[in-house]
């Protein structure tokens, strides 16, 4: 017993580091498994987009086939899909809505945060509290009232109700305010005033360039959430033709048909997913840093 | 000091209008597109369900009082009302089941991963790569993800092909109650665990490293460090994650709405958000009354959860400042009393 103990004591540092090494490798193996789980569905998607519907029905494989262009042709030319899916329109509509909404969100959130941060006014505290309070009200709660209001304004089936509300994004204002608190000294505003800069000019020419990191992160998140948004477009665009549908709406219409050509379905999903994955590969560093900062409040 | 205070006051008077001007667009848009719709939802909830094709229904313009709430919460006389009541409760129950089923595995996975990634003693190769891959599902369009899993889990989809090639019997993942719910829970976990992991990691990294060093010097094992240091100090962030996840769970829409084939949605995975949506986008005419009443009930639950988050999310500096200000006012009042209540 005492001999055992002595030998254990003598070897302690060695066995300790060995234990950690083993643990590190076990964990590494576990992470590899999780990585496979994360990537496997997407890999299967890409493989299946190269196979015909009959091949997909016959069995699954990890080896890509050669019918990619055939599926693409079917998707773009087959009359069965023409009425509900047109990827070119999808990209266009999603891009119009997403880009306009993102610009509005970022610009007006920065402006609102700047107004609250820089100026002292009576309703300052209360307006910020209101913004914090309404941050949590989800669109699902206001949906019914929103739709009936838009119908009464005759704005349903247009893009306006999908773009204009982006001006008021409480979570983004909250983030921008927190960022300004830590890295936007008020002396700069004073200095700009002495140099004769107008208030709005100071915001555009000095504050916005200084807030670039926060603006970049929030632009990315606003872009992703608008691009992926299904709920509001599906609600507002009640009865529109394929030429006004967004990409997620087209994905939704894929499930609606009873007889499904899976080769084409996988093709359509691939086309909707690949651009955002490619963008993610390039921007992942900023996105992950942004999440860590609490940039995402869904 | 006093002079600069006075100066500041003068400035704040002359520039205050810009403050209002800068926050004005936000509030105008907020009132039109968010606050009024919210009030409108309350208004709709006390009006009829305007279904012209059916008898015994009141139009959207007719005031019906609280009868929509009554129907949803306790049923009614007609079959249609009983059906609404049953469907509403089932949707609520489903939402809770789906949320628990994705939150529990998600938090276990995220928390353990966050602890391992931040453990300085472990040397895991490729941490950065793993983080990037695990977050990736979160940015992919949920609608596409739902259709993808619908295709993979269909009768002759890849999952059933794998099962039958291993000699197991196939499962109806699209229509079976437990199976379809299981798939939705899996998708939700798959989508969100990377996001939760990164949030928890930043929380752990906010804990002072000297505490971990001290624990290591005292000979604490990784397990002890996790339970005795990481967990207690992480509890505010854990609570915040819990509540935001609950609010997110109440809004669960894309996956349950799209995970089916054909035109009918799967009632076993119909969440409360899907129920509301189905009411006001009903093919037989919009039932704004039921939609509004269900929205208001959802709103009440969200407000309760949201106020918890708001409380947890307070800026500690602001709270301290407010306390100080209150104390100053109190002291000043006490002093003025000493002078016989004379105001100067």
Coordinates of C-alpha atoms in Angstrom, one line a residue:
Chain A
X1 CA 0.0 0.0 0.0
X2 CA 2.6 2.5 1.1
X3 CA 4.8 1.4 -1.9
X4 CA 1.9 2.0 -4.2
X5 CA 1.3 5.4 -2.8
X6 CA 4.9 6.3 -3.1
X7 CA 5.1 5.2 -6.7
X8 CA 1.9 7.2 -7.4
X9 CA 3.3 10.2 -5.7
X10 CA 6.6 9.9 -7.5
X11 CA 4.9 9.6 -10.9
X12 CA 2.2 12.1 -10.1
X13 CA 3.0 14.9 -12.7
X14 CA 3.5 12.4 -15.4
X15 CA 0.3 10.4 -14.9
X16 CA -1.6 13.7 -14.4
X17 CA -0.5 15.1 -17.7
X18 CA -1.2 11.7 -19.3
X19 CA -4.7 11.7 -17.9
X20 CA -5.3 15.2 -19.4
X21 CA -3.9 14.1 -22.7
X22 CA -6.3 11.1 -22.8
X23 CA -9.2 13.3 -21.8
X24 CA -8.3 15.8 -24.5
X25 CA -8.3 13.1 -27.1
X26 CA -11.6 11.6 -25.9
X27 CA -13.2 15.0 -26.1
X28 CA -11.6 15.6 -29.5
X29 CA -13.3 12.4 -30.7
X30 CA -16.7 13.5 -29.3
X31 CA -16.3 16.9 -31.1
X32 CA -15.6 15.1 -34.3
X33 CA -18.8 13.1 -33.9
X34 CA -20.7 16.4 -33.2
X35 CA -19.1 17.9 -36.3
X36 CA -20.3 15.0 -38.4
X37 CA -23.8 15.4 -37.0
X38 CA -23.7 19.1 -37.9
X39 CA -22.5 18.5 -41.4
X40 CA -24.1 15.2 -42.4
X41 CA -27.5 16.5 -43.3
X42 CA -26.0 19.2 -45.4
X43 CA -23.7 16.7 -47.1
X44 CA -26.6 14.4 -47.8
X45 CA -28.4 17.4 -49.3
X46 CA -25.6 18.2 -51.7
X47 CA -25.2 14.5 -52.7
X48 CA -29.0 14.1 -53.3
X49 CA -29.2 17.3 -55.4
X50 CA -27.0 15.4 -57.9
X51 CA -29.2 12.3 -58.0
X52 CA -32.5 11.7 -59.8
X53 CA -35.7 11.1 -57.9
X54 CA -35.6 7.4 -58.7
X55 CA -32.1 7.0 -57.5
X56 CA -33.0 8.8 -54.2
X57 CA -35.9 6.5 -53.8
X58 CA -33.8 3.4 -54.4
X59 CA -31.3 3.8 -51.6
X60 CA -29.0 6.3 -50.0
X61 CA -25.3 6.8 -50.8
X62 CA -22.5 9.1 -49.9
X63 CA -21.2 9.3 -53.4
X64 CA -22.5 12.1 -55.6
X65 CA -24.1 11.2 -58.9
X66 CA -24.1 13.1 -62.2
X67 CA -27.6 14.5 -62.5
X68 CA -27.1 17.9 -61.1
X69 CA -27.8 19.8 -64.3
X70 CA -30.8 17.6 -65.0
X71 CA -32.3 18.5 -61.6
X72 CA -31.5 22.1 -62.3
X73 CA -33.3 22.0 -65.6
X74 CA -36.3 20.3 -64.1
X75 CA -36.5 22.9 -61.4
X76 CA -36.3 25.8 -63.8
X77 CA -38.3 24.5 -66.8
X78 CA -40.8 21.9 -65.5
X79 CA -44.3 23.3 -65.5
X80 CA -45.1 21.5 -62.3
X81 CA -42.7 23.7 -60.3
X82 CA -43.0 26.9 -62.4
X83 CA -46.1 28.2 -60.7
X84 CA -44.6 28.0 -57.2
X85 CA -40.8 28.1 -57.5
X86 CA -38.6 30.4 -59.5
X87 CA -35.2 30.8 -57.8
X88 CA -34.3 33.9 -59.8
X89 CA -37.4 35.7 -58.5
X90 CA -36.7 34.3 -55.0
X91 CA -33.1 35.6 -54.9
X92 CA -34.3 39.0 -56.3
X93 CA -37.2 39.5 -53.9
X94 CA -35.3 38.2 -50.8
X95 CA -32.4 40.5 -51.8
X96 CA -34.6 43.6 -52.2
X97 CA -36.4 43.1 -48.8
X98 CA -33.3 42.0 -46.9
X99 CA -30.9 44.7 -48.1
X100 CA -33.4 47.5 -47.6
X101 CA -34.5 46.2 -44.2
X102 CA -30.9 45.8 -43.1
X103 CA -29.9 49.3 -44.1
X104 CA -32.9 50.8 -42.3
X105 CA -32.3 48.7 -39.2
X106 CA -28.7 49.6 -38.8
X107 CA -28.9 53.3 -39.7
X108 CA -32.0 54.1 -37.5
X109 CA -30.8 52.0 -34.6
X110 CA -27.5 53.8 -34.6
X111 CA -29.3 57.1 -34.8
X112 CA -31.6 56.2 -32.0
X113 CA -28.8 54.9 -29.8
X114 CA -26.8 58.1 -30.6
X115 CA -29.7 60.3 -29.7
X116 CA -30.2 58.6 -26.3
X117 CA -26.4 58.4 -25.6
X118 CA -25.3 61.9 -26.6
X119 CA -28.2 64.2 -25.6
X120 CA -29.8 64.9 -22.3
X121 CA -33.5 65.3 -22.4
X122 CA -36.4 64.9 -20.2
X123 CA -37.8 61.7 -21.7
X124 CA -34.3 60.1 -22.2
X125 CA -34.5 57.5 -19.4
X126 CA -38.1 56.6 -20.0
X127 CA -37.7 56.2 -23.8
X128 CA -34.7 53.9 -23.3
X129 CA -36.7 51.8 -20.7
X130 CA -39.6 51.6 -23.2
X131 CA -37.1 50.3 -25.9
X132 CA -35.9 47.7 -23.4
X133 CA -39.4 46.6 -22.5
X134 CA -40.6 46.2 -26.1
X135 CA -37.5 44.2 -27.1
X136 CA -39.2 41.0 -26.0
X137 CA -42.6 41.4 -27.7
X138 CA -42.5 38.8 -30.5
X139 CA -44.0 39.3 -34.0
X140 CA -46.2 36.2 -33.4
X141 CA -48.1 38.1 -30.7
X142 CA -48.8 41.2 -32.9
X143 CA -49.3 39.2 -36.1
X144 CA -53.1 39.2 -36.2
X145 CA -53.4 42.9 -35.5
X146 CA -50.6 43.7 -37.9
X147 CA -52.2 41.7 -40.8
X148 CA -55.7 43.1 -40.3
X149 CA -54.2 46.7 -40.1
X150 CA -52.2 46.2 -43.3
X151 CA -55.3 44.8 -45.0
X152 CA -57.2 47.9 -44.0
X153 CA -54.4 50.1 -45.4
X154 CA -54.4 47.9 -48.5
X155 CA -50.7 47.3 -48.0
X156 CA -50.9 43.5 -47.9
X157 CA -49.3 41.8 -50.9
X158 CA -46.7 44.6 -51.1
X159 CA -43.1 44.7 -49.7
X160 CA -43.7 47.8 -47.6
X161 CA -44.9 46.1 -44.4
X162 CA -41.8 43.8 -44.7
X163 CA -39.3 46.7 -45.1
X164 CA -40.5 49.7 -43.1
X165 CA -40.9 48.1 -39.7
X166 CA -37.2 47.5 -39.8
X167 CA -36.6 51.1 -38.7
X168 CA -37.7 50.1 -35.1
X169 CA -35.4 47.3 -34.0
X170 CA -35.2 47.6 -30.1
X171 CA -32.6 44.8 -29.7
X172 CA -30.2 46.5 -32.1
X173 CA -30.6 49.8 -30.4
X174 CA -29.8 48.1 -27.1
X175 CA -26.6 46.7 -28.6
X176 CA -25.6 49.9 -30.2
X177 CA -26.2 51.8 -26.9
X178 CA -24.0 49.3 -25.0
X179 CA -21.3 49.7 -27.6
X180 CA -21.4 53.5 -27.5
X181 CA -21.2 53.5 -23.7
X182 CA -17.9 51.6 -23.8
X183 CA -16.3 53.3 -26.9
X184 CA -17.8 56.6 -27.8
X185 CA -16.6 59.5 -25.6
X186 CA -18.8 62.5 -25.6
X187 CA -15.8 64.9 -25.8
X188 CA -15.7 64.1 -29.5
X189 CA -19.2 65.6 -30.0
X190 CA -18.1 68.7 -28.1
X191 CA -14.9 69.0 -30.2
X192 CA -17.0 68.6 -33.4
X193 CA -19.3 71.4 -32.2
X194 CA -16.4 73.7 -31.6
X195 CA -15.2 72.9 -35.1
X196 CA -18.6 74.0 -36.4
X197 CA -20.1 70.6 -37.3
X198 CA -23.9 70.3 -37.3
X199 CA -25.5 67.7 -35.1
X200 CA -26.6 65.4 -37.9
X201 CA -23.3 65.9 -39.6
X202 CA -21.4 64.8 -36.5
X203 CA -23.5 61.7 -36.4
X204 CA -22.9 60.8 -40.1
X205 CA -19.3 61.9 -40.4
X206 CA -17.9 61.0 -37.0
X207 CA -20.2 58.6 -35.0
X208 CA -20.9 56.2 -37.9
X209 CA -17.3 55.7 -38.8
X210 CA -16.4 55.2 -35.1
X211 CA -19.2 52.6 -34.7
X212 CA -18.1 50.5 -37.7
X213 CA -17.4 47.3 -35.7
X214 CA -20.9 47.4 -34.1
X215 CA -22.5 48.3 -37.4
X216 CA -20.8 45.5 -39.2
X217 CA -21.9 42.9 -36.6
X218 CA -25.4 44.1 -36.6
X219 CA -25.6 44.3 -40.4
X220 CA -24.6 40.7 -40.6
X221 CA -27.2 39.6 -38.1
X222 CA -30.0 41.7 -39.5
X223 CA -29.2 40.4 -42.9
X224 CA -29.3 36.7 -41.8
X225 CA -32.5 37.1 -39.9
X226 CA -34.3 39.0 -42.7
X227 CA -33.0 36.6 -45.3
X228 CA -34.3 33.6 -43.3
X229 CA -37.6 35.2 -42.3
X230 CA -40.6 33.1 -43.3
X231 CA -43.2 34.3 -40.8
X232 CA -43.8 37.9 -41.9
X233 CA -43.6 37.4 -45.7
X234 CA -45.9 34.3 -45.5
X235 CA -48.4 36.4 -43.5
X236 CA -48.3 39.7 -45.5
X237 CA -48.0 38.3 -49.0
X238 CA -51.4 36.6 -48.9
X239 CA -52.1 36.0 -52.5
X240 CA -49.1 36.8 -54.7
X241 CA -47.8 35.1 -57.8
X242 CA -44.4 33.4 -57.9
X243 CA -42.8 36.7 -59.1
X244 CA -43.3 38.3 -55.6
X245 CA -42.4 35.3 -53.4
X246 CA -39.3 35.3 -51.2
X247 CA -36.9 32.3 -51.0
X248 CA -38.3 30.9 -47.7
X249 CA -41.8 31.1 -49.1
X250 CA -40.7 29.0 -52.0
X251 CA -39.3 26.5 -49.7
X252 CA -42.6 26.4 -47.9
X253 CA -44.4 25.7 -51.2
X254 CA -42.2 22.6 -51.7
X255 CA -44.0 20.7 -49.0
X256 CA -47.4 21.6 -50.2
X257 CA -47.5 19.4 -53.3
X258 CA -48.5 15.8 -52.6
X259 CA -46.4 14.2 -55.3
X260 CA -42.8 15.3 -54.7
X261 CA -39.9 15.0 -57.1
X262 CA -37.2 14.7 -54.5
X263 CA -34.3 15.4 -56.9
X264 CA -35.8 18.8 -57.6
X265 CA -36.7 19.4 -54.0
X266 CA -33.0 18.8 -52.9
X267 CA -31.9 21.0 -55.8
X268 CA -34.1 23.9 -54.7
X269 CA -33.0 23.6 -51.0
X270 CA -29.3 23.5 -52.2
X271 CA -29.7 26.7 -54.2
X272 CA -31.3 28.4 -51.2
X273 CA -28.8 27.2 -48.7
X274 CA -25.4 27.4 -50.5
X275 CA -25.1 31.2 -50.8
X276 CA -25.6 31.7 -47.0
X277 CA -23.1 28.9 -46.2
X278 CA -20.5 30.5 -48.5
X279 CA -21.1 33.9 -46.9
X280 CA -20.8 32.2 -43.5
X281 CA -17.4 30.6 -44.3
X282 CA -16.0 34.1 -45.0
X283 CA -17.7 36.0 -42.1
X284 CA -17.7 33.3 -39.4
X285 CA -15.0 35.1 -37.4
X286 CA -17.2 38.2 -37.0
X287 CA -20.4 36.3 -36.5
X288 CA -19.0 34.2 -33.7
X289 CA -17.5 37.2 -32.0
X290 CA -20.8 39.0 -32.4
X291 CA -22.8 36.1 -30.8
X292 CA -20.3 36.1 -27.9
X293 CA -21.0 39.8 -27.4
X294 CA -24.7 39.0 -27.1
X295 CA -25.4 40.4 -30.5
X296 CA -28.2 38.0 -31.2
X297 CA -31.4 38.4 -29.4
X298 CA -34.0 36.3 -31.0
Chain B
X1 CA -17.1 72.0 -10.4
X2 CA -20.3 73.8 -9.9
X3 CA -19.6 75.9 -12.9
X4 CA -19.1 72.9 -15.1
X5 CA -22.4 71.5 -13.8
X6 CA -24.2 74.6 -14.7
X7 CA -22.6 74.7 -18.1
X8 CA -23.7 71.2 -18.7
X9 CA -27.2 72.1 -17.8
X10 CA -27.2 75.0 -20.3
X11 CA -25.9 72.7 -23.0
X12 CA -28.5 70.0 -22.2
X13 CA -31.2 72.6 -22.7
X14 CA -30.0 73.9 -26.0
X15 CA -29.4 70.5 -27.6
X16 CA -32.3 68.5 -26.1
X17 CA -34.4 69.0 -29.3
X18 CA -31.8 67.0 -31.3
X19 CA -32.3 64.1 -28.8
X20 CA -36.0 64.0 -29.6
X21 CA -35.4 64.5 -33.3
X22 CA -33.0 61.5 -33.4
X23 CA -35.2 59.1 -31.6
X24 CA -38.4 60.3 -33.4
X25 CA -38.2 58.0 -36.5
X26 CA -37.8 54.9 -34.2
X27 CA -40.9 55.8 -32.2
X28 CA -43.1 56.8 -35.1
X29 CA -42.4 53.5 -36.9
X30 CA -42.7 51.6 -33.6
X31 CA -46.1 53.1 -32.9
X32 CA -47.4 52.4 -36.4
X33 CA -46.0 49.0 -37.0
X34 CA -45.7 47.4 -33.6
X35 CA -47.7 49.2 -30.9
X36 CA -50.9 49.8 -32.9
X37 CA -50.9 46.2 -34.3
X38 CA -50.6 45.0 -30.6
X39 CA -53.5 47.2 -29.6
X40 CA -55.4 46.1 -32.7
X41 CA -54.8 42.5 -31.7
X42 CA -56.5 43.2 -28.4
X43 CA -59.4 44.9 -30.3
X44 CA -59.7 41.9 -32.6
X45 CA -59.8 39.5 -29.7
X46 CA -63.1 40.9 -28.5
X47 CA -64.7 40.8 -32.0
X48 CA -66.2 38.0 -34.1
X49 CA -64.6 35.5 -36.3
X50 CA -66.2 36.7 -39.6
X51 CA -66.6 33.4 -41.3
X52 CA -69.2 34.1 -44.0
X53 CA -69.4 30.5 -45.3
X54 CA -70.5 29.1 -42.0
X55 CA -73.7 29.7 -40.0
X56 CA -73.7 30.9 -36.4
X57 CA -70.5 32.9 -36.7
X58 CA -70.3 36.6 -36.1
X59 CA -68.5 39.0 -38.4
X60 CA -65.2 40.6 -37.7
X61 CA -66.9 43.9 -37.0
X62 CA -69.3 42.7 -34.3
X63 CA -68.3 43.1 -30.7
X64 CA -68.6 39.8 -28.8
X65 CA -66.9 40.6 -25.5
X66 CA -64.8 38.0 -24.0
X67 CA -66.5 35.0 -25.7
X68 CA -63.4 34.2 -27.8
X69 CA -61.4 33.9 -24.6
X70 CA -64.1 31.8 -23.1
X71 CA -64.2 29.5 -26.1
X72 CA -60.4 29.0 -26.1
X73 CA -60.1 28.5 -22.4
X74 CA -63.2 26.5 -21.5
X75 CA -64.9 25.4 -24.8
X76 CA -68.5 26.2 -25.7
X77 CA -71.8 24.8 -26.9
X78 CA -71.2 24.2 -30.6
X79 CA -68.9 21.5 -32.0
X80 CA -66.7 24.2 -33.6
X81 CA -66.1 25.9 -30.3
X82 CA -65.2 22.7 -28.6
X83 CA -62.8 22.0 -31.4
X84 CA -61.2 25.4 -31.1
X85 CA -60.8 24.8 -27.3
X86 CA -59.2 21.4 -27.8
X87 CA -56.9 22.5 -30.5
X88 CA -55.7 25.6 -28.6
X89 CA -54.9 23.5 -25.5
X90 CA -53.2 20.8 -27.6
X91 CA -51.1 23.5 -29.3
X92 CA -50.1 24.9 -25.9
X93 CA -49.2 21.5 -24.6
X94 CA -47.3 20.7 -27.8
X95 CA -45.3 23.9 -27.5
X96 CA -44.2 23.1 -23.9
X97 CA -43.3 19.5 -24.8
X98 CA -41.3 20.6 -27.9
X99 CA -39.6 23.3 -25.9
X100 CA -38.6 21.0 -23.1
X101 CA -37.5 18.3 -25.5
X102 CA -35.1 20.7 -27.2
X103 CA -34.0 22.8 -24.3
X104 CA -32.8 19.9 -22.0
X105 CA -30.5 18.2 -24.5
X106 CA -29.4 21.6 -25.8
X107 CA -28.3 23.0 -22.5
X108 CA -26.5 19.8 -21.5
X109 CA -24.6 19.8 -24.8
X110 CA -23.9 23.5 -24.8
X111 CA -22.8 23.7 -21.2
X112 CA -20.5 20.8 -21.4
X113 CA -19.0 22.0 -24.6
X114 CA -18.6 25.5 -23.3
X115 CA -16.8 24.2 -20.1
X116 CA -14.4 22.0 -22.2
X117 CA -13.7 24.8 -24.7
X118 CA -12.8 27.2 -22.0
X119 CA -10.8 24.8 -19.8
X120 CA -7.2 26.0 -20.1
X121 CA -5.8 22.6 -19.0
X122 CA -7.3 20.7 -21.8
X123 CA -5.6 20.8 -25.2
X124 CA -8.2 20.2 -27.8
X125 CA -7.0 20.5 -31.4
X126 CA -9.0 22.7 -33.7
X127 CA -11.2 24.6 -31.2
X128 CA -11.9 27.4 -33.6
X129 CA -12.9 25.0 -36.4
X130 CA -15.3 23.2 -34.1
X131 CA -16.9 26.4 -32.9
X132 CA -17.5 27.6 -36.5
X133 CA -19.0 24.2 -37.6
X134 CA -21.3 23.9 -34.5
X135 CA -22.7 27.4 -35.0
X136 CA -23.3 26.9 -38.7
X137 CA -26.8 25.3 -38.5
X138 CA -28.0 28.4 -36.8
X139 CA -27.5 30.7 -39.9
X140 CA -29.1 28.3 -42.4
X141 CA -32.7 29.3 -43.4
X142 CA -35.0 27.4 -41.0
X143 CA -37.5 26.9 -43.8
X144 CA -34.9 25.1 -45.9
X145 CA -33.8 23.1 -42.9
X146 CA -37.3 22.0 -42.3
X147 CA -37.9 20.9 -45.9
X148 CA -34.5 19.1 -45.9
X149 CA -35.4 17.1 -42.8
X150 CA -38.8 16.4 -44.2
X151 CA -37.2 14.9 -47.3
X152 CA -34.6 13.0 -45.3
X153 CA -37.2 11.6 -42.9
X154 CA -39.9 10.7 -45.4
X155 CA -41.1 7.1 -46.0
X156 CA -38.3 6.4 -48.5
X157 CA -36.0 9.1 -47.2
X158 CA -32.3 8.6 -46.3
X159 CA -33.0 7.9 -42.6
X160 CA -35.4 5.1 -43.2
X161 CA -33.1 3.7 -45.9
X162 CA -30.3 3.6 -43.3
X163 CA -32.6 1.9 -40.8
X164 CA -33.8 -0.8 -43.2
X165 CA -30.2 -1.4 -44.4
X166 CA -29.3 -2.1 -40.8
X167 CA -32.2 -4.6 -40.6
X168 CA -34.4 -2.4 -38.5
X169 CA -38.0 -1.7 -39.1
X170 CA -38.8 1.7 -40.7
X171 CA -40.5 4.5 -38.7
X172 CA -43.1 7.0 -39.9
X173 CA -41.2 10.1 -38.9
X174 CA -43.6 12.4 -40.7
X175 CA -47.0 11.3 -39.2
X176 CA -46.2 9.4 -36.0
X177 CA -46.8 11.5 -32.9
X178 CA -43.7 10.6 -30.9
X179 CA -41.5 10.3 -34.0
X180 CA -42.5 13.6 -35.6
X181 CA -42.1 15.4 -32.3
X182 CA -38.7 13.7 -31.8
X183 CA -37.5 15.0 -35.2
X184 CA -38.7 18.5 -34.4
X185 CA -36.8 18.5 -31.1
X186 CA -33.7 17.2 -32.8
X187 CA -33.9 19.9 -35.5
X188 CA -34.3 22.6 -32.9
X189 CA -31.4 21.3 -30.8
X190 CA -29.3 21.0 -34.0
X191 CA -30.1 24.6 -34.9
X192 CA -29.5 26.2 -31.5
X193 CA -26.9 24.4 -29.5
X194 CA -24.0 26.2 -31.2
X195 CA -25.5 29.5 -30.4
X196 CA -26.2 28.7 -26.7
X197 CA -22.7 27.2 -26.5
X198 CA -21.0 30.5 -27.6
X199 CA -23.2 32.6 -25.3
X200 CA -22.3 30.4 -22.3
X201 CA -18.6 30.4 -23.4
X202 CA -18.5 34.2 -23.3
X203 CA -20.2 34.0 -19.9
X204 CA -17.5 31.6 -18.6
X205 CA -14.7 33.8 -20.0
X206 CA -16.2 36.7 -18.1
X207 CA -15.4 34.9 -14.8
X208 CA -12.1 36.1 -13.4
X209 CA -9.3 33.7 -14.5
X210 CA -7.6 34.1 -11.1
X211 CA -10.4 32.1 -9.5
X212 CA -9.7 29.2 -11.9
X213 CA -6.0 29.5 -11.2
X214 CA -6.5 29.4 -7.4
X215 CA -8.7 26.4 -7.8
X216 CA -6.0 24.6 -9.8
X217 CA -3.3 25.5 -7.3
X218 CA -5.6 24.1 -4.5
X219 CA -5.7 20.9 -6.5
X220 CA -9.4 21.0 -7.6
X221 CA -10.3 18.6 -10.4
X222 CA -12.1 19.8 -13.6
X223 CA -15.4 18.4 -12.2
X224 CA -15.0 20.2 -8.9
X225 CA -14.0 23.5 -10.7
X226 CA -17.1 23.2 -12.9
X227 CA -19.6 22.6 -10.1
X228 CA -18.0 24.8 -7.4
X229 CA -16.8 27.8 -9.4
X230 CA -18.2 27.9 -13.0
X231 CA -21.8 27.0 -12.2
X232 CA -22.5 29.3 -9.3
X233 CA -20.9 32.3 -11.1
X234 CA -22.6 31.4 -14.4
X235 CA -26.1 31.2 -12.8
X236 CA -27.3 34.7 -13.9
X237 CA -26.3 33.9 -17.5
X238 CA -27.9 30.5 -17.2
X239 CA -31.1 32.1 -16.0
X240 CA -31.0 34.6 -18.8
X241 CA -30.5 31.8 -21.4
X242 CA -33.4 29.8 -19.9
X243 CA -35.8 32.7 -20.1
X244 CA -34.8 33.8 -23.6
X245 CA -35.0 30.2 -24.7
X246 CA -38.5 30.0 -23.3
X247 CA -39.7 33.1 -25.1
X248 CA -38.0 31.8 -28.3
X249 CA -39.8 28.4 -27.7
X250 CA -43.2 30.2 -27.5
X251 CA -42.5 31.6 -30.9
X252 CA -41.4 28.3 -32.5
X253 CA -42.9 28.5 -36.0
X254 CA -40.9 27.6 -39.1
X255 CA -40.0 24.0 -38.3
X256 CA -43.4 22.9 -37.0
X257 CA -45.2 24.8 -39.7
X258 CA -43.3 23.2 -42.6
X259 CA -42.4 19.7 -41.3
X260 CA -45.1 17.8 -43.2
X261 CA -46.1 16.7 -46.7
X262 CA -49.2 17.8 -48.5
X263 CA -51.3 20.8 -47.7
X264 CA -52.5 19.9 -44.1
X265 CA -50.1 20.6 -41.3
X266 CA -49.2 17.9 -38.7
X267 CA -51.5 18.6 -35.7
X268 CA -49.1 16.7 -33.4
X269 CA -46.4 19.3 -33.8
X270 CA -48.7 22.3 -34.1
X271 CA -47.3 25.0 -31.7
X272 CA -49.2 28.0 -30.4
X273 CA -47.5 30.3 -33.0
X274 CA -48.7 27.9 -35.8
X275 CA -52.2 27.8 -34.3
X276 CA -52.4 31.6 -34.3
X277 CA -51.1 31.8 -37.8
X278 CA -53.5 29.1 -39.0
X279 CA -56.4 31.0 -37.5
X280 CA -55.8 34.3 -39.3
X281 CA -54.7 32.7 -42.5
X282 CA -57.6 30.3 -42.6
X283 CA -58.6 29.2 -46.0
X284 CA -62.3 29.4 -45.1
X285 CA -61.9 33.1 -44.0
X286 CA -59.7 34.7 -41.4
X287 CA -60.7 34.0 -37.8
X288 CA -59.2 37.1 -36.3
X289 CA -61.2 36.7 -33.1
X290 CA -59.6 33.4 -32.1
X291 CA -56.3 34.5 -33.4
X292 CA -56.4 37.7 -31.4
X293 CA -57.5 36.0 -28.2
X294 CA -54.8 33.4 -28.5
X295 CA -52.2 36.1 -29.2
X296 CA -53.2 38.1 -26.1
X297 CA -52.9 34.9 -24.0
X298 CA -49.5 34.3 -25.5
X299 CA -48.6 38.0 -24.9
X300 CA -49.4 37.7 -21.2
X301 CA -47.1 34.7 -20.9
X302 CA -44.4 36.5 -22.8
X303 CA -44.7 39.6 -20.6
X304 CA -44.2 37.5 -17.5
X305 CA -41.2 35.8 -18.9
X306 CA -39.9 39.1 -20.4
X307 CA -40.1 41.0 -17.1
X308 CA -37.9 38.2 -15.6
X309 CA -35.3 38.8 -18.3
X310 CA -35.5 42.5 -17.9
X311 CA -34.9 42.1 -14.2
X312 CA -31.9 39.8 -14.9
X313 CA -30.6 42.0 -17.6
X314 CA -30.4 45.3 -15.7
X315 CA -27.3 47.3 -16.0
X316 CA -25.6 47.0 -12.6
X317 CA -24.0 50.5 -13.0
X318 CA -27.4 52.1 -13.6
X319 CA -29.0 50.4 -10.7
X320 CA -26.2 51.6 -8.4
X321 CA -26.5 55.1 -9.8
X322 CA -30.2 55.2 -9.2
X323 CA -29.8 54.0 -5.6
X324 CA -27.2 56.8 -5.1
X325 CA -29.4 59.4 -6.6
X326 CA -32.3 58.3 -4.3
X327 CA -30.1 58.4 -1.3
X328 CA -28.9 62.0 -2.2
X329 CA -32.5 63.2 -2.6
X330 CA -33.4 61.6 0.7
X331 CA -30.4 63.2 2.5
X332 CA -31.2 66.6 0.9
X333 CA -34.8 66.3 2.1
X334 CA -33.6 65.4 5.6
X335 CA -31.3 68.4 5.6
X336 CA -34.0 70.8 4.5
X337 CA -36.2 69.5 7.3
X338 CA -33.4 70.4 9.8
X339 CA -33.7 73.9 8.6
X340 CA -37.4 73.9 9.6
X341 CA -38.6 72.9 6.1
X342 CA -37.4 76.2 4.6
X343 CA -36.7 75.8 0.9
X344 CA -33.8 77.7 -0.3

